[in-house]
Coordinates of C-alpha atoms in Angstrom, one line a residue:
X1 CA 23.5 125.6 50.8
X2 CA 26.0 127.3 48.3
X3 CA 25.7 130.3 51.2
X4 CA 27.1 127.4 53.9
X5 CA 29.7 125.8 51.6
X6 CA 31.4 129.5 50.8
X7 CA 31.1 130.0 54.6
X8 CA 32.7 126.5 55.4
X9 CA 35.4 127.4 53.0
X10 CA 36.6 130.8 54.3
X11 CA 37.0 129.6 58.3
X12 CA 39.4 127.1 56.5
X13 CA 41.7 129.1 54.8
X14 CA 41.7 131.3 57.8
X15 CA 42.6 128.5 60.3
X16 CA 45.8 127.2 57.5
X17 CA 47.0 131.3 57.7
X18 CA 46.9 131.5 61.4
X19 CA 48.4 128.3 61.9
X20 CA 51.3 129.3 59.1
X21 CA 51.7 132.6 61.6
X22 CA 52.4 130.7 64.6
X23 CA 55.0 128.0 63.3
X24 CA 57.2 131.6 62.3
X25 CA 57.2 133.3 65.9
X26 CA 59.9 132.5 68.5
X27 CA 57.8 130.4 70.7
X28 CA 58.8 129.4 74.2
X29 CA 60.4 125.6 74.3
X30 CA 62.8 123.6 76.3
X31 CA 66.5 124.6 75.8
X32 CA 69.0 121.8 75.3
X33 CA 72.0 121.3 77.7
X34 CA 74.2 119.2 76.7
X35 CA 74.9 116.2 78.3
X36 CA 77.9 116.7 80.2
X37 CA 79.7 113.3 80.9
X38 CA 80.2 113.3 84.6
X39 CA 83.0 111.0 85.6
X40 CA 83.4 110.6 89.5
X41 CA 86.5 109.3 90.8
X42 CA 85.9 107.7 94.4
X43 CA 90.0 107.2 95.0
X44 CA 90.2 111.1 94.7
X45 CA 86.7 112.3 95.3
X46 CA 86.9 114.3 92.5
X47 CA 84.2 115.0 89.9
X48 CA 85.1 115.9 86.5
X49 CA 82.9 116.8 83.1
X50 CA 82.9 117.5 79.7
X51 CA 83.6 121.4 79.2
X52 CA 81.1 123.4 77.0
X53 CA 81.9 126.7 75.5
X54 CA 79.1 129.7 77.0
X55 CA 78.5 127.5 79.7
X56 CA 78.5 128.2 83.3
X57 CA 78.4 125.8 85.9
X58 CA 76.8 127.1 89.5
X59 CA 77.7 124.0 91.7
X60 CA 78.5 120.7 92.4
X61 CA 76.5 119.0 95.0
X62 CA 77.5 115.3 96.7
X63 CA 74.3 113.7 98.2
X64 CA 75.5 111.7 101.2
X65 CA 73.1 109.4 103.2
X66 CA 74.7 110.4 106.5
X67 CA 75.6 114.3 106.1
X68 CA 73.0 115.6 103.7
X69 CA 73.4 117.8 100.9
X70 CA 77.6 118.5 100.4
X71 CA 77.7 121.6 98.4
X72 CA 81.1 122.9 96.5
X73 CA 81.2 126.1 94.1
X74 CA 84.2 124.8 91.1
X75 CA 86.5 127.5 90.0
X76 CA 85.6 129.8 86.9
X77 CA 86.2 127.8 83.4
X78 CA 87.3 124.8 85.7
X79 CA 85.1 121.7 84.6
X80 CA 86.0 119.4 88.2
X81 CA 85.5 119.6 91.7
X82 CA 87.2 117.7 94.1
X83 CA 85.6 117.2 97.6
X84 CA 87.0 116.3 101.2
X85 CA 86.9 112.7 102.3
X86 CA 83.4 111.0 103.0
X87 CA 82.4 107.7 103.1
X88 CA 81.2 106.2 100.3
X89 CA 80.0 102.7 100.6
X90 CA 76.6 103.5 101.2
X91 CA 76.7 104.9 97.8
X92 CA 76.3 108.6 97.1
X93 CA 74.1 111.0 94.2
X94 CA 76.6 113.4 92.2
X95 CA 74.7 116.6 90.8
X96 CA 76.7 119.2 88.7
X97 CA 74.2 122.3 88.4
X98 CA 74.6 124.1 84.8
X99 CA 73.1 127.9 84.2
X100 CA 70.4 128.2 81.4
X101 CA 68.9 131.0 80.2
X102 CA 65.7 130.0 82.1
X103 CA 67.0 128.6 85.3
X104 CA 69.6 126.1 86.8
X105 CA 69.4 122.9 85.5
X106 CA 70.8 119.5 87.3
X107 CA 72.5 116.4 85.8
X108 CA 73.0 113.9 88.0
X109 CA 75.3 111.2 88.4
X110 CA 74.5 108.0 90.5
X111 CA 77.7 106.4 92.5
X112 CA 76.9 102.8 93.7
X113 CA 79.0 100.3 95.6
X114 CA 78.3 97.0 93.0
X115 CA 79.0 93.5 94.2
X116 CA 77.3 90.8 96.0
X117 CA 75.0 92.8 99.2
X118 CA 76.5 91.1 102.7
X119 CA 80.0 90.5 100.9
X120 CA 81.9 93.6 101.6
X121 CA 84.6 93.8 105.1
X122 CA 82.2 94.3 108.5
X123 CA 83.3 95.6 112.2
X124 CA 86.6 97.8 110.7
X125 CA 88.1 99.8 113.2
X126 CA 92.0 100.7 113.6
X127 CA 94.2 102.2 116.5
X128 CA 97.0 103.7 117.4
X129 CA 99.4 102.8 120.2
X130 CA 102.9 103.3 121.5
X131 CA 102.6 106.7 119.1
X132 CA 104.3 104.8 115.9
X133 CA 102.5 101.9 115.3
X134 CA 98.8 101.2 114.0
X135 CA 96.3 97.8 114.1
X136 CA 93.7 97.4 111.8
X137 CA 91.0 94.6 112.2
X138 CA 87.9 93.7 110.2
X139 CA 85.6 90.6 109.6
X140 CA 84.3 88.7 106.3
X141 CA 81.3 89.9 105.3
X142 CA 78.5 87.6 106.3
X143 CA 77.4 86.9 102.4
X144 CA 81.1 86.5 101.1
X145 CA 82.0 83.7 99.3
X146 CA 84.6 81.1 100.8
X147 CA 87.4 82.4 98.4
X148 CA 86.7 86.2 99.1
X149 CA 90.4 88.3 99.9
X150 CA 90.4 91.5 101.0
X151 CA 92.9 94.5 100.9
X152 CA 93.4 97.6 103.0
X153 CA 94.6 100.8 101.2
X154 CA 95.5 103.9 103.4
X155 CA 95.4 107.5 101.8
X156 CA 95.9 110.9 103.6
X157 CA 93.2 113.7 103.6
X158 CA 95.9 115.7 101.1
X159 CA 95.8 113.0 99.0
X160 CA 99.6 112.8 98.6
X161 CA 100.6 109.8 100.0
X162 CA 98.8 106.3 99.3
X163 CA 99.7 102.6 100.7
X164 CA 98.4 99.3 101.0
X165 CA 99.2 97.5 104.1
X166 CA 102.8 96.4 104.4
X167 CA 101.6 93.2 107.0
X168 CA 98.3 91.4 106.7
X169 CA 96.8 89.3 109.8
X170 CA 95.2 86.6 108.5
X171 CA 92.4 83.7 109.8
X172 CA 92.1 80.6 107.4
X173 CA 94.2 82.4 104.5
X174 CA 91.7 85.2 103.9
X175 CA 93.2 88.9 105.1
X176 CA 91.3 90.3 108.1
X177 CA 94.1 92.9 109.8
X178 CA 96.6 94.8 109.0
X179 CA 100.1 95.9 111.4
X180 CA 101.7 99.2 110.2
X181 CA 105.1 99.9 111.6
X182 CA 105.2 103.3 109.9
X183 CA 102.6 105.6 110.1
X184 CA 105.1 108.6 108.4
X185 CA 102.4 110.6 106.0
X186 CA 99.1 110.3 107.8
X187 CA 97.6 113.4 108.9
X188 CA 95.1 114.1 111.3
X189 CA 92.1 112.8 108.8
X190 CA 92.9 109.6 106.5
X191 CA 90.9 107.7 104.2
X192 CA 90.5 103.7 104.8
X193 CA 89.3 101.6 102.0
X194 CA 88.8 98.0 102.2
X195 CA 88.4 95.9 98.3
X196 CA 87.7 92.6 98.1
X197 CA 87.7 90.2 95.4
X198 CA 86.5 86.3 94.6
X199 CA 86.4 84.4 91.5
X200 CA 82.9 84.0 92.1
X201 CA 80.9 87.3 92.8
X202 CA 81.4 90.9 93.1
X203 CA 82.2 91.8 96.4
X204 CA 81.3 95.3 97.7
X205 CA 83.9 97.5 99.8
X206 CA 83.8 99.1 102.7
X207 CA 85.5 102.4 103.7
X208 CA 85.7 105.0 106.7
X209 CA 87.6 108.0 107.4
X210 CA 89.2 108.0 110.4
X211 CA 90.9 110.8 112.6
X212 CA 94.2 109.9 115.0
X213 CA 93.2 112.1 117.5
X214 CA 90.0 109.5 117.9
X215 CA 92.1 106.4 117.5
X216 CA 94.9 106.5 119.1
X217 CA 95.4 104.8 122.3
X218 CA 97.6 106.7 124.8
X219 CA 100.6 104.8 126.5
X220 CA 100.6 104.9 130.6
X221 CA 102.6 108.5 131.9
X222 CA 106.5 108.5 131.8
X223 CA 109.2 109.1 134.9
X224 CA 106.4 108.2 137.6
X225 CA 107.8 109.5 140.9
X226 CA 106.6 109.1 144.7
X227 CA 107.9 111.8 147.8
X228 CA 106.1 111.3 151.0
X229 CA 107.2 113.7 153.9
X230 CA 105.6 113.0 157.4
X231 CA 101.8 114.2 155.9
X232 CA 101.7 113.3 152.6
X233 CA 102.9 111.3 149.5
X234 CA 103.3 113.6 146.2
X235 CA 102.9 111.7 143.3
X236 CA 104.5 112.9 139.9
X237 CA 104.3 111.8 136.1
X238 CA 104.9 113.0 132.7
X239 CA 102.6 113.2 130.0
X240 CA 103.4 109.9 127.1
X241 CA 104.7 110.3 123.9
X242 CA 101.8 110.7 121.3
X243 CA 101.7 110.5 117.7
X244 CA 101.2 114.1 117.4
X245 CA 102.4 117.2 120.0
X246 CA 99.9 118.1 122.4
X247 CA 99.7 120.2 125.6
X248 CA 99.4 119.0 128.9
X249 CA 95.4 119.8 129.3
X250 CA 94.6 117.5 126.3
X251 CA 95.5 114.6 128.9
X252 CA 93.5 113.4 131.9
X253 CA 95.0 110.4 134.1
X254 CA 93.3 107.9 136.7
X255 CA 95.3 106.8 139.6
X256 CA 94.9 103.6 141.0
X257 CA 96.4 104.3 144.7
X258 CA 95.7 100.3 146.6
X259 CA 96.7 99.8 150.1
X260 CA 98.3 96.3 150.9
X261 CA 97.0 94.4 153.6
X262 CA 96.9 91.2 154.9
X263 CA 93.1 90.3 153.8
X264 CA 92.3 88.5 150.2
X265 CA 91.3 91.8 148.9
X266 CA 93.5 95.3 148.9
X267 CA 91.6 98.9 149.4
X268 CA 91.9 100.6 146.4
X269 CA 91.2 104.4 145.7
X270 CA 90.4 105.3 141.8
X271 CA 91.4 109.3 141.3
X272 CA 90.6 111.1 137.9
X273 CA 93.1 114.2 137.7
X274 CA 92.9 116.9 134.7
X275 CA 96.0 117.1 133.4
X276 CA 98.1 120.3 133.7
X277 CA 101.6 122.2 134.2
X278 CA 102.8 119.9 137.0
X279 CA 101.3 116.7 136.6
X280 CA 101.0 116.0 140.0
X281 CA 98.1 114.7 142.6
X282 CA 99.0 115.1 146.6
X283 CA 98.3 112.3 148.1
X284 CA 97.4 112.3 152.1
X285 CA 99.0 109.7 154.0
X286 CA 100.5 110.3 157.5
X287 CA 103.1 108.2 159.3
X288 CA 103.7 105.3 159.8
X289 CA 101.9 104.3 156.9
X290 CA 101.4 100.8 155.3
X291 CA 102.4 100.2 152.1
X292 CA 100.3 101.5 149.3
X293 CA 100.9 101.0 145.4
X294 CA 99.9 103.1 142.6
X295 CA 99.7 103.2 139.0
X296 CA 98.8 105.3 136.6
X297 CA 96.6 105.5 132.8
X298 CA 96.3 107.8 130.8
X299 CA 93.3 108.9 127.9
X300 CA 92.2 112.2 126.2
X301 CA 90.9 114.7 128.0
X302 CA 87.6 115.3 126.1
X303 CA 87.3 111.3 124.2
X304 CA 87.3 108.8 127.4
X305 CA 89.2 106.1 125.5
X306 CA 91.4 104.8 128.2
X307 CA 95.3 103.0 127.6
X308 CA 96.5 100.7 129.5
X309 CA 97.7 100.7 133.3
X310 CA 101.6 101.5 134.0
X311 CA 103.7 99.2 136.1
X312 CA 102.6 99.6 139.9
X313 CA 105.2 101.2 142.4
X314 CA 105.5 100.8 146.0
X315 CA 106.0 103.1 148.2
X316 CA 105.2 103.1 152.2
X317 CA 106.0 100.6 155.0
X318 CA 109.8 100.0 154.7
X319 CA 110.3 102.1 151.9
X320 CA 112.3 105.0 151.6
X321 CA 110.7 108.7 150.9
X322 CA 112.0 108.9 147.9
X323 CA 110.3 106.4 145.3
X324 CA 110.3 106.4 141.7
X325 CA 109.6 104.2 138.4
X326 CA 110.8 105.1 134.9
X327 CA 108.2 103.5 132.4
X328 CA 109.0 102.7 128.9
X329 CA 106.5 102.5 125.9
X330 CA 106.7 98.4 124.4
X331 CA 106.5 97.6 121.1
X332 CA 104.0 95.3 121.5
X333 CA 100.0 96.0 121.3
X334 CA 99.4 93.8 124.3

């Protein structure tokens, strides 16, 4: 027994050394990052964070329900990133990826649209027309409250120039357009955004980033001019005014050539025509011939978005050879 109890007694004071060896040595453990504070600004899309000294931060990364993974690389000892316009009402994940001695680890920042689901603006949509003005629609949400207002704010993809909308359309008090009369600042991307507010519930928003070239509506051709000789009746036009300066092959027109006639119904011919240097389409139509009209629309040459008809012009029967219609943009949508 006394042979057992010395026994006992050494494996003990051997088990307190070794265990007073271990807690000395550098063991492996979890290093500590600091939290980092992520702030996300949606009216800039800009991410910022608390700087740390000997720290190195790999990348930011926006995680967007329709376009994946958006990845941006911030400038060295810069503690921001700023990303191009998305969407964000869907809500988005914010990740800034910091460098560790073992590997890179995330934080993460969740960006949420709060308020009331159902409540924010529904069916937005804008266009252009007549090149200098802009209509913007959208519907109460189909859970917002009765005293729900909404507001449109415009920003440009530079982020220098912000508005709210200078003329609301409304339908029973509550904001559900807007009429710009000045569209001097936007550039080819802009950035919609669509608050609401009510005294009794959050109410979500709803944004969209738009481009012109997608939204605006072309006016009908200018200086549309008809010479017939004894064969033929060559029909001219020039290209409208658009918001921004484009060639002639980023148009195509349809002609609508109809022959007049004494039944109910007229023939009619529908012609698509690329557009091009002369503008032109060579119509055949020997004498005598009866007495035709034609007009002309106009829409992009690769997005079939279609403007409205010009004024019809005669030419034929009576008429001289020589016909020809000057068309002039309105102010009015129509």
């Amino acid at each position: 027994m006394r042979l057992l109890a010395i026994t006992i007694l050494f494996f003990m004071l051997l088990d307190t050394m070794l265990l007073q060896t271990l807690a000395h040595q550098d063991l492996p453990s979890a290093e500590r990052v600091p939290r980092l504070n992520m702030k996300f600004d949606s009216w800039r899309m800009k991410l910022s964070w608390d700087c740390e000294e000997n720290t190195t931060y790999l990348e930011c990364v926006m995680i967007h329900k329709e376009n994946g993974p958006i990845t941006i690389i911030p400038q060295e000892k810069e503690c921001h990133c700023e990303f191009s316009d998305y969407s964000l009402h869907d809500g988005v994940t914010l990740m800034v990826k910091v460098n560790s001695t073992q590997r890179p680890i995330p934080e993460t920042l969740v960006y949420a649209n709060s308020g009331g689901n159902g409540t924010a603006a529904q069916n937005f949509s804008c266009f252009i027309y007549n090149a200098n003005f802009m209509n913007c629609s959208w519907a109460k949400g189909q859970a917002a409250p009765d005293d729900v207002q909404y507001f449109l704010y415009i920003r440009d993809s530079r982020k220098r120039r912000e508005r709210e909308c200078p003329h609301y359309i409304e339908d029973s008090g509550t904001h559900v357009g807007c009429h710009l009369e000045d569209l001097s600042g936007l550039t080819n991307y802009n950035y919609f955004l669509v608050n609401g507010t009510s005294q009794r519930t959050g109410v979500q928003f709803f944004d969209s980033v738009l481009s012109w070239k997608k939204i605006e509506i072309y006016s009908p051709p200018n200086n549309i001019s008809v010479f017939c000789n004894a064969s033929h009746c060559l029909i001219y036009w020039e290209k409208p005014k658009t918001r921004y300066r484009l060639s002639n092959m980023e148009f195509k027109y349809q002609l609508d050539i109809q022959r007049k006639s004494n039944k109910e119904n007229s023939e009619n011919q529908l012609i698509e025509v690329p557009g091009n240097l002369e503008n032109s389409y060579n119509f055949p139509s020997p004498e005598p011939r009866p007495k035709h009209t034609v007009k002309i629309r106009t829409s992009d040459a690769r997005i079939q978005k279609w403007g409205a008809w010009s004024q019809p012009i005669e030419f034929g029967s009576s008429h001289h050879r020589l016909y020809s219609h000057r068309s002039r943009a309105s102010k009015t949508s129509g």
